Amino acid sequence: MKLAVITDSSAFLPDSLRGNDHLFVLDIPVVIAGETYVEGKNLTASEFYEKMAAADDLPKTSQPSVAELEETLTRLAGEDYTHVLGLFLSSGISGFYQNIQYLKDEFPDLKIAFPDSKITSAPLGLMVENALTWAAEGQDFEEILIKIQRQIDGTSAFIMVDDLNHLVKGGRLSNGAAILGNLLSIKPILYFNDEGVIEVFEKIRTEKKATKRLIEVVEEKTASASYQVMVIHGNAEEKAESLRQQLMEAGIADDIPLATFGSVIGTHLGEGSVALAYIPLV
């Protein structure tokens, strides 16, 4: 088996995957103040938040290119690959997953799987890393797919946003609710539901209480098995580091990596957001 793993630039990928010959990443362009950028090429995460803060309107993100995916699959078929695993951002936040399913039948020489990750960012990056590791260890395609599906089914993220007005601009909260929320110091906790859609989980008074609740929820969700817990932030490293320390002091995990929300999720959540994500170890 010669396996290629394809993902998109919404995935937070570890440095260890740089230069991996079997990994292919589709661009997700973001338009800020009329200029088009691609994260990881001509835009860093910190630059994205700087440009978003200076812009009059929210950035606009699009889907990965179906044409680019088709070109990649054509190239892989010509390079003696036998299997392809595509892991892309959740169908709950992008129509890309639905739009590419027909491609599985267009390449008879490739066995292709496009499972719905129902997540993005660091958990998606870890799934990609795991698939490549398992393939390098000689595990077969069906076994890898079973493990990936187990991770998909057990993965989620709970998110605390910093700016309610940002959710209004993104269409996820009414202006009246934001005004009331700001007056009452409401900190909504969002989460990826079972369908991979970002929804409101709870509305908590004050950031301190919301942070405590975040930790409680993740502790409950990860109590029954072994999980990789990670902290993800939108240009809020100090807040994220504080949250990581609290998690370790609570005994939830010893190894908790930090990751950043890039342009795709950062556009929706805004600067200052922090999240606790977890993914089962299989």
C-alpha atoms as a printed R data frame, in Angstrom:
    type eleno elety resid chain resno       x      y       z
1   ATOM     1    CA   MET     A     1   0.000  0.000   0.000
2   ATOM     2    CA   LYS     A     2   1.191  3.472  -0.879
3   ATOM     3    CA   LEU     A     3  -0.997  5.960   1.030
4   ATOM     4    CA   ALA     A     4  -1.354  9.691   0.471
5   ATOM     5    CA   VAL     A     5  -3.084 11.865   3.067
6   ATOM     6    CA   ILE     A     6  -4.696 15.083   1.857
7   ATOM     7    CA   THR     A     7  -5.930 17.834   4.177
8   ATOM     8    CA   ASP     A     8  -6.525 21.584   4.022
9   ATOM     9    CA   SER     A     9  -4.870 24.635   5.518
10  ATOM    10    CA   SER     A    10  -7.403 24.855   8.361
11  ATOM    11    CA   ALA     A    11  -5.571 21.919   9.992
12  ATOM    12    CA   PHE     A    12  -2.959 22.857  12.591
13  ATOM    13    CA   LEU     A    13  -0.068 20.584  11.588
14  ATOM    14    CA   PRO     A    14   2.955 19.803  13.767
15  ATOM    15    CA   ASP     A    15   6.408 20.805  12.530
16  ATOM    16    CA   SER     A    16   7.320 17.108  12.314
17  ATOM    17    CA   LEU     A    17   5.110 16.796   9.222
18  ATOM    18    CA   ARG     A    18   6.910 19.474   7.255
19  ATOM    19    CA   GLY     A    19   8.388 17.917   4.136
20  ATOM    20    CA   ASN     A    20   6.466 14.651   4.478
21  ATOM    21    CA   ASP     A    21   6.291 13.327   0.917
22  ATOM    22    CA   HIS     A    22   2.942 11.622   1.501
23  ATOM    23    CA   LEU     A    23   1.116 14.690   2.843
24  ATOM    24    CA   PHE     A    24  -0.708 17.135   0.570
25  ATOM    25    CA   VAL     A    25  -2.400 20.331   1.793
26  ATOM    26    CA   LEU     A    26  -5.121 22.222  -0.088
27  ATOM    27    CA   ASP     A    27  -5.157 25.999   0.289
28  ATOM    28    CA   ILE     A    28  -8.079 27.861   1.858
29  ATOM    29    CA   PRO     A    29  -7.791 31.489   0.732
30  ATOM    30    CA   VAL     A    30  -8.922 34.333   2.986
31  ATOM    31    CA   VAL     A    31  -9.773 37.812   1.713
32  ATOM    32    CA   ILE     A    32  -8.989 40.707   4.068
33  ATOM    33    CA   ALA     A    33  -9.692 44.291   2.957
34  ATOM    34    CA   GLY     A    34  -9.740 43.169  -0.659
35  ATOM    35    CA   GLU     A    35  -6.432 41.280  -0.508
36  ATOM    36    CA   THR     A    36  -6.240 37.493  -0.838
37  ATOM    37    CA   TYR     A    37  -3.977 35.483   1.469
38  ATOM    38    CA   VAL     A    38  -3.236 31.832   2.135
39  ATOM    39    CA   GLU     A    39  -2.281 30.925   5.664
40  ATOM    40    CA   GLY     A    40   1.104 29.274   5.845
41  ATOM    41    CA   LYS     A    41   2.219 30.827   2.553
42  ATOM    42    CA   ASN     A    42   1.834 34.603   2.708
43  ATOM    43    CA   LEU     A    43   0.046 34.933   6.046
44  ATOM    44    CA   THR     A    44   0.870 33.827   9.589
45  ATOM    45    CA   ALA     A    45  -1.759 33.396  12.309
46  ATOM    46    CA   SER     A    46  -0.572 36.508  14.166
47  ATOM    47    CA   GLU     A    47  -0.577 38.566  10.954
48  ATOM    48    CA   PHE     A    48  -4.130 37.415  10.278
49  ATOM    49    CA   TYR     A    49  -5.383 38.759  13.617
50  ATOM    50    CA   GLU     A    50  -3.543 42.054  13.102
51  ATOM    51    CA   LYS     A    51  -5.072 42.513   9.657
52  ATOM    52    CA   MET     A    52  -8.541 41.466  10.843
53  ATOM    53    CA   ALA     A    53  -8.432 44.029  13.676
54  ATOM    54    CA   ALA     A    54  -7.463 46.784  11.250
55  ATOM    55    CA   ALA     A    55 -10.102 45.916   8.624
56  ATOM    56    CA   ASP     A    56 -13.546 47.507   8.520
57  ATOM    57    CA   ASP     A    57 -15.277 44.232   7.645
58  ATOM    58    CA   LEU     A    58 -14.808 40.626   8.662
59  ATOM    59    CA   PRO     A    59 -12.471 38.585   6.444
60  ATOM    60    CA   LYS     A    60 -14.083 36.306   3.903
61  ATOM    61    CA   THR     A    61 -13.006 32.681   3.655
62  ATOM    62    CA   SER     A    62 -13.873 30.204   0.943
63  ATOM    63    CA   GLN     A    63 -13.746 26.449   0.572
64  ATOM    64    CA   PRO     A    64 -10.687 24.572  -0.589
65  ATOM    65    CA   SER     A    65 -10.645 24.164  -4.352
66  ATOM    66    CA   VAL     A    66 -12.340 21.038  -5.716
67  ATOM    67    CA   ALA     A    67 -10.286 21.516  -8.885
68  ATOM    68    CA   GLU     A    68  -7.061 21.519  -6.852
69  ATOM    69    CA   LEU     A    69  -8.148 18.300  -5.151
70  ATOM    70    CA   GLU     A    70  -8.918 16.692  -8.516
71  ATOM    71    CA   GLU     A    71  -5.516 17.755  -9.854
72  ATOM    72    CA   THR     A    72  -3.844 16.291  -6.776
73  ATOM    73    CA   LEU     A    73  -5.677 12.969  -7.182
74  ATOM    74    CA   THR     A    74  -4.685 12.836 -10.877
75  ATOM    75    CA   ARG     A    75  -1.051 13.373  -9.912
76  ATOM    76    CA   LEU     A    76  -1.199 10.727  -7.185
77  ATOM    77    CA   ALA     A    77  -2.655  8.176  -9.596
78  ATOM    78    CA   GLY     A    78   0.324  8.814 -11.858
79  ATOM    79    CA   GLU     A    79   2.815  8.393  -9.010
80  ATOM    80    CA   ASP     A    80   1.798  4.831  -8.147
81  ATOM    81    CA   TYR     A    81  -0.214  5.694  -5.052
82  ATOM    82    CA   THR     A    82  -2.805  3.033  -4.303
83  ATOM    83    CA   HIS     A    83  -4.804  4.643  -1.464
84  ATOM    84    CA   VAL     A    84  -5.859  8.183  -0.539
85  ATOM    85    CA   LEU     A    85  -7.283  9.465   2.745
86  ATOM    86    CA   GLY     A    86  -8.778 12.960   2.652
87  ATOM    87    CA   LEU     A    87  -9.281 14.651   6.019
88  ATOM    88    CA   PHE     A    88 -10.800 18.110   5.697
89  ATOM    89    CA   LEU     A    89 -12.576 20.669   7.869
90  ATOM    90    CA   SER     A    90 -15.971 19.737   9.270
91  ATOM    91    CA   SER     A    91 -18.979 19.525   6.966
92  ATOM    92    CA   GLY     A    92 -20.743 21.587   9.641
93  ATOM    93    CA   ILE     A    93 -18.698 24.668   8.760
94  ATOM    94    CA   SER     A    94 -17.997 24.086   5.061
95  ATOM    95    CA   GLY     A    95 -19.767 22.519   2.098
96  ATOM    96    CA   PHE     A    96 -16.485 21.078   0.776
97  ATOM    97    CA   TYR     A    97 -17.111 17.606   2.210
98  ATOM    98    CA   GLN     A    98 -20.399 17.251   0.330
99  ATOM    99    CA   ASN     A    99 -18.932 18.665  -2.869
100 ATOM   100    CA   ILE     A   100 -16.096 16.144  -3.219
101 ATOM   101    CA   GLN     A   101 -17.792 12.800  -2.634
102 ATOM   102    CA   TYR     A   102 -18.239 12.139  -6.378
103 ATOM   103    CA   LEU     A   103 -14.454 12.129  -6.844
104 ATOM   104    CA   LYS     A   104 -14.151  8.780  -5.076
105 ATOM   105    CA   ASP     A   105 -15.568  7.112  -8.201
106 ATOM   106    CA   GLU     A   106 -13.538  9.122 -10.715
107 ATOM   107    CA   PHE     A   107 -10.203  7.394 -10.063
108 ATOM   108    CA   PRO     A   108 -10.541  3.606 -10.439
109 ATOM   109    CA   ASP     A   109  -6.847  3.006  -9.702
110 ATOM   110    CA   LEU     A   110  -7.107  4.689  -6.292
111 ATOM   111    CA   LYS     A   111  -8.991  3.525  -3.233
112 ATOM   112    CA   ILE     A   112 -10.224  6.833  -1.778
113 ATOM   113    CA   ALA     A   113 -11.872  7.662   1.547
114 ATOM   114    CA   PHE     A   114 -13.207 11.084   2.550
115 ATOM   115    CA   PRO     A   115 -14.599 10.704   6.096
116 ATOM   116    CA   ASP     A   116 -16.216 13.771   7.660
117 ATOM   117    CA   SER     A   117 -13.777 14.933  10.364
118 ATOM   118    CA   LYS     A   118 -16.519 17.032  12.080
119 ATOM   119    CA   ILE     A   119 -13.699 19.202  13.458
120 ATOM   120    CA   THR     A   120 -10.786 21.362  12.321
121 ATOM   121    CA   SER     A   121  -7.571 22.963  13.654
122 ATOM   122    CA   ALA     A   122  -5.353 20.933  16.015
123 ATOM   123    CA   PRO     A   123  -7.548 17.816  16.346
124 ATOM   124    CA   LEU     A   124  -7.708 17.585  12.549
125 ATOM   125    CA   GLY     A   125  -3.936 17.955  12.398
126 ATOM   126    CA   LEU     A   126  -3.487 15.127  14.894
127 ATOM   127    CA   MET     A   127  -5.716 12.829  12.827
128 ATOM   128    CA   VAL     A   128  -3.557 13.583   9.794
129 ATOM   129    CA   GLU     A   129  -0.377 12.883  11.765
130 ATOM   130    CA   ASN     A   130  -1.772  9.630  13.132
131 ATOM   131    CA   ALA     A   131  -2.846  8.355   9.702
132 ATOM   132    CA   LEU     A   132   0.629  8.960   8.281
133 ATOM   133    CA   THR     A   133   2.262  7.295  11.295
134 ATOM   134    CA   TRP     A   134   0.030  4.237  11.095
135 ATOM   135    CA   ALA     A   135   0.691  3.869   7.366
136 ATOM   136    CA   ALA     A   136   4.454  4.094   7.971
137 ATOM   137    CA   GLU     A   137   4.100  1.322  10.552
138 ATOM   138    CA   GLY     A   138   2.555 -0.921   7.911
139 ATOM   139    CA   GLN     A   139  -1.056 -0.860   9.074
140 ATOM   140    CA   ASP     A   140  -3.554 -1.526   6.290
141 ATOM   141    CA   PHE     A   141  -6.028  1.004   4.929
142 ATOM   142    CA   GLU     A   142  -9.146 -0.473   6.520
143 ATOM   143    CA   GLU     A   143  -7.489 -0.555   9.934
144 ATOM   144    CA   ILE     A   144  -6.440  3.082   9.577
145 ATOM   145    CA   LEU     A   145  -9.978  4.092   8.571
146 ATOM   146    CA   ILE     A   146 -11.455  2.318  11.594
147 ATOM   147    CA   LYS     A   147  -9.056  4.120  13.928
148 ATOM   148    CA   ILE     A   148  -9.679  7.496  12.300
149 ATOM   149    CA   GLN     A   149 -13.439  7.013  12.634
150 ATOM   150    CA   ARG     A   150 -13.041  6.182  16.325
151 ATOM   151    CA   GLN     A   151 -11.148  9.431  16.759
152 ATOM   152    CA   ILE     A   152 -13.754 11.395  14.804
153 ATOM   153    CA   ASP     A   153 -16.564  9.951  16.913
154 ATOM   154    CA   GLY     A   154 -14.810 10.845  20.176
155 ATOM   155    CA   THR     A   155 -13.429 14.280  19.311
156 ATOM   156    CA   SER     A   156 -14.854 17.686  20.173
157 ATOM   157    CA   ALA     A   157 -13.841 21.170  21.265
158 ATOM   158    CA   PHE     A   158 -15.381 23.642  23.706
159 ATOM   159    CA   ILE     A   159 -14.686 27.280  23.000
160 ATOM   160    CA   MET     A   160 -14.864 30.474  25.037
161 ATOM   161    CA   VAL     A   161 -15.119 33.600  22.919
162 ATOM   162    CA   ASP     A   162 -13.862 36.999  24.016
163 ATOM   163    CA   ASP     A   163 -15.936 39.399  21.910
164 ATOM   164    CA   LEU     A   164 -19.702 38.976  21.552
165 ATOM   165    CA   ASN     A   165 -19.825 41.709  18.903
166 ATOM   166    CA   HIS     A   166 -17.665 39.514  16.703
167 ATOM   167    CA   LEU     A   167 -20.302 36.769  16.842
168 ATOM   168    CA   VAL     A   168 -22.907 39.325  15.765
169 ATOM   169    CA   LYS     A   169 -20.849 40.272  12.696
170 ATOM   170    CA   GLY     A   170 -20.499 36.591  11.853
171 ATOM   171    CA   GLY     A   171 -24.259 36.072  12.113
172 ATOM   172    CA   ARG     A   172 -24.114 33.730  15.121
173 ATOM   173    CA   LEU     A   173 -25.675 36.075  17.685
174 ATOM   174    CA   SER     A   174 -28.255 38.865  17.533
175 ATOM   175    CA   ASN     A   175 -27.157 42.425  18.253
176 ATOM   176    CA   GLY     A   176 -29.597 42.694  21.154
177 ATOM   177    CA   ALA     A   177 -28.236 39.530  22.735
178 ATOM   178    CA   ALA     A   178 -24.692 40.852  22.385
179 ATOM   179    CA   ILE     A   179 -25.547 44.170  24.037
180 ATOM   180    CA   LEU     A   180 -27.243 42.388  26.932
181 ATOM   181    CA   GLY     A   181 -24.414 39.877  27.149
182 ATOM   182    CA   ASN     A   182 -21.772 42.588  27.297
183 ATOM   183    CA   LEU     A   183 -23.695 44.443  30.009
184 ATOM   184    CA   LEU     A   184 -23.934 41.252  32.057
185 ATOM   185    CA   SER     A   185 -20.358 40.116  31.286
186 ATOM   186    CA   ILE     A   186 -21.688 36.958  29.622
187 ATOM   187    CA   LYS     A   187 -19.066 34.582  28.226
188 ATOM   188    CA   PRO     A   188 -20.769 32.047  25.944
189 ATOM   189    CA   ILE     A   189 -19.185 28.634  25.618
190 ATOM   190    CA   LEU     A   190 -19.521 27.193  22.129
191 ATOM   191    CA   TYR     A   191 -18.824 23.647  21.031
192 ATOM   192    CA   PHE     A   192 -18.674 21.321  18.041
193 ATOM   193    CA   ASN     A   193 -21.823 19.227  18.270
194 ATOM   194    CA   ASP     A   194 -22.161 15.626  17.011
195 ATOM   195    CA   GLU     A   195 -22.717 16.894  13.469
196 ATOM   196    CA   GLY     A   196 -19.609 19.068  13.496
197 ATOM   197    CA   VAL     A   197 -21.583 22.307  13.741
198 ATOM   198    CA   ILE     A   198 -20.506 25.088  16.128
199 ATOM   199    CA   GLU     A   199 -23.327 25.839  18.576
200 ATOM   200    CA   VAL     A   200 -23.814 27.586  21.898
201 ATOM   201    CA   PHE     A   201 -23.262 25.128  24.762
202 ATOM   202    CA   GLU     A   202 -23.804 27.385  27.780
203 ATOM   203    CA   LYS     A   203 -23.825 31.066  28.673
204 ATOM   204    CA   ILE     A   204 -21.737 31.824  31.755
205 ATOM   205    CA   ARG     A   205 -21.361 34.995  33.811
206 ATOM   206    CA   THR     A   206 -17.734 36.223  33.886
207 ATOM   207    CA   GLU     A   207 -14.630 34.831  32.245
208 ATOM   208    CA   LYS     A   208 -13.375 33.263  35.473
209 ATOM   209    CA   LYS     A   209 -16.517 31.146  35.831
210 ATOM   210    CA   ALA     A   210 -16.507 30.288  32.129
211 ATOM   211    CA   THR     A   211 -12.900 29.104  32.349
212 ATOM   212    CA   LYS     A   212 -13.745 26.941  35.348
213 ATOM   213    CA   ARG     A   213 -16.704 25.477  33.465
214 ATOM   214    CA   LEU     A   214 -14.543 24.730  30.411
215 ATOM   215    CA   ILE     A   215 -12.213 22.673  32.572
216 ATOM   216    CA   GLU     A   216 -15.104 20.876  34.279
217 ATOM   217    CA   VAL     A   217 -16.707 19.918  30.971
218 ATOM   218    CA   VAL     A   218 -13.515 18.555  29.440
219 ATOM   219    CA   GLU     A   219 -12.695 16.684  32.635
220 ATOM   220    CA   GLU     A   220 -16.131 15.022  32.452
221 ATOM   221    CA   LYS     A   221 -15.836 14.229  28.752
222 ATOM   222    CA   THR     A   222 -12.386 12.638  29.026
223 ATOM   223    CA   ALA     A   223 -12.850 10.675  32.264
224 ATOM   224    CA   SER     A   224 -13.800  7.356  30.681
225 ATOM   225    CA   ALA     A   225 -10.787  6.755  28.391
226 ATOM   226    CA   SER     A   226  -7.373  8.065  27.316
227 ATOM   227    CA   TYR     A   227  -7.453 11.337  25.395
228 ATOM   228    CA   GLN     A   228  -5.066 13.892  23.993
229 ATOM   229    CA   VAL     A   229  -6.201 17.251  25.369
230 ATOM   230    CA   MET     A   230  -5.038 20.432  23.669
231 ATOM   231    CA   VAL     A   231  -5.499 24.174  24.138
232 ATOM   232    CA   ILE     A   232  -6.192 26.286  21.056
233 ATOM   233    CA   HIS     A   233  -6.290 30.072  21.023
234 ATOM   234    CA   GLY     A   234  -6.998 33.029  18.783
235 ATOM   235    CA   ASN     A   235  -3.896 35.180  19.338
236 ATOM   236    CA   ALA     A   236  -4.285 34.849  23.122
237 ATOM   237    CA   GLU     A   237  -1.211 32.881  24.130
238 ATOM   238    CA   GLU     A   238  -1.038 34.202  27.696
239 ATOM   239    CA   LYS     A   239  -4.655 33.231  28.369
240 ATOM   240    CA   ALA     A   240  -4.095 29.841  26.717
241 ATOM   241    CA   GLU     A   241  -0.974 29.164  28.765
242 ATOM   242    CA   SER     A   242  -2.854 29.999  31.972
243 ATOM   243    CA   LEU     A   243  -5.595 27.574  30.957
244 ATOM   244    CA   ARG     A   244  -3.038 24.878  30.216
245 ATOM   245    CA   GLN     A   245  -1.474 25.304  33.659
246 ATOM   246    CA   GLN     A   246  -4.888 25.003  35.310
247 ATOM   247    CA   LEU     A   247  -5.563 21.798  33.380
248 ATOM   248    CA   MET     A   248  -2.288 20.268  34.481
249 ATOM   249    CA   GLU     A   249  -2.867 21.324  38.092
250 ATOM   250    CA   ALA     A   250  -6.282 19.647  37.907
251 ATOM   251    CA   GLY     A   251  -4.546 16.439  36.838
252 ATOM   252    CA   ILE     A   252  -6.434 16.174  33.542
253 ATOM   253    CA   ALA     A   253  -3.266 15.632  31.504
254 ATOM   254    CA   ASP     A   254   0.495 16.091  31.724
255 ATOM   255    CA   ASP     A   255   1.222 16.761  28.063
256 ATOM   256    CA   ILE     A   256  -1.075 19.496  26.738
257 ATOM   257    CA   PRO     A   257   0.092 21.173  23.522
258 ATOM   258    CA   LEU     A   258  -0.803 24.722  22.528
259 ATOM   259    CA   ALA     A   259  -2.138 25.477  19.060
260 ATOM   260    CA   THR     A   260  -3.563 28.522  17.300
261 ATOM   261    CA   PHE     A   261  -6.843 29.105  15.487
262 ATOM   262    CA   GLY     A   262  -6.028 30.125  11.959
263 ATOM   263    CA   SER     A   263  -7.973 32.327   9.597
264 ATOM   264    CA   VAL     A   264 -10.901 29.977   8.895
265 ATOM   265    CA   ILE     A   265 -12.020 29.520  12.511
266 ATOM   266    CA   GLY     A   266 -10.511 32.806  13.689
267 ATOM   267    CA   THR     A   267 -12.874 34.697  11.377
268 ATOM   268    CA   HIS     A   268 -15.861 33.146  13.141
269 ATOM   269    CA   LEU     A   269 -14.605 33.226  16.727
270 ATOM   270    CA   GLY     A   270 -12.524 36.380  16.836
271 ATOM   271    CA   GLU     A   271  -9.330 37.349  18.605
272 ATOM   272    CA   GLY     A   272  -9.011 36.322  22.244
273 ATOM   273    CA   SER     A   273 -10.957 33.080  21.902
274 ATOM   274    CA   VAL     A   274  -9.634 29.975  23.650
275 ATOM   275    CA   ALA     A   275 -10.711 26.362  23.288
276 ATOM   276    CA   LEU     A   276 -10.174 23.025  24.930
277 ATOM   277    CA   ALA     A   277 -10.190 20.194  22.426
278 ATOM   278    CA   TYR     A   278  -9.863 16.494  23.057
279 ATOM   279    CA   ILE     A   279  -9.307 13.480  20.829
280 ATOM   280    CA   PRO     A   280  -9.268  9.820  21.913
281 ATOM   281    CA   LEU     A   281  -6.038  7.873  21.760
282 ATOM   282    CA   VAL     A   282  -6.554  4.651  19.785
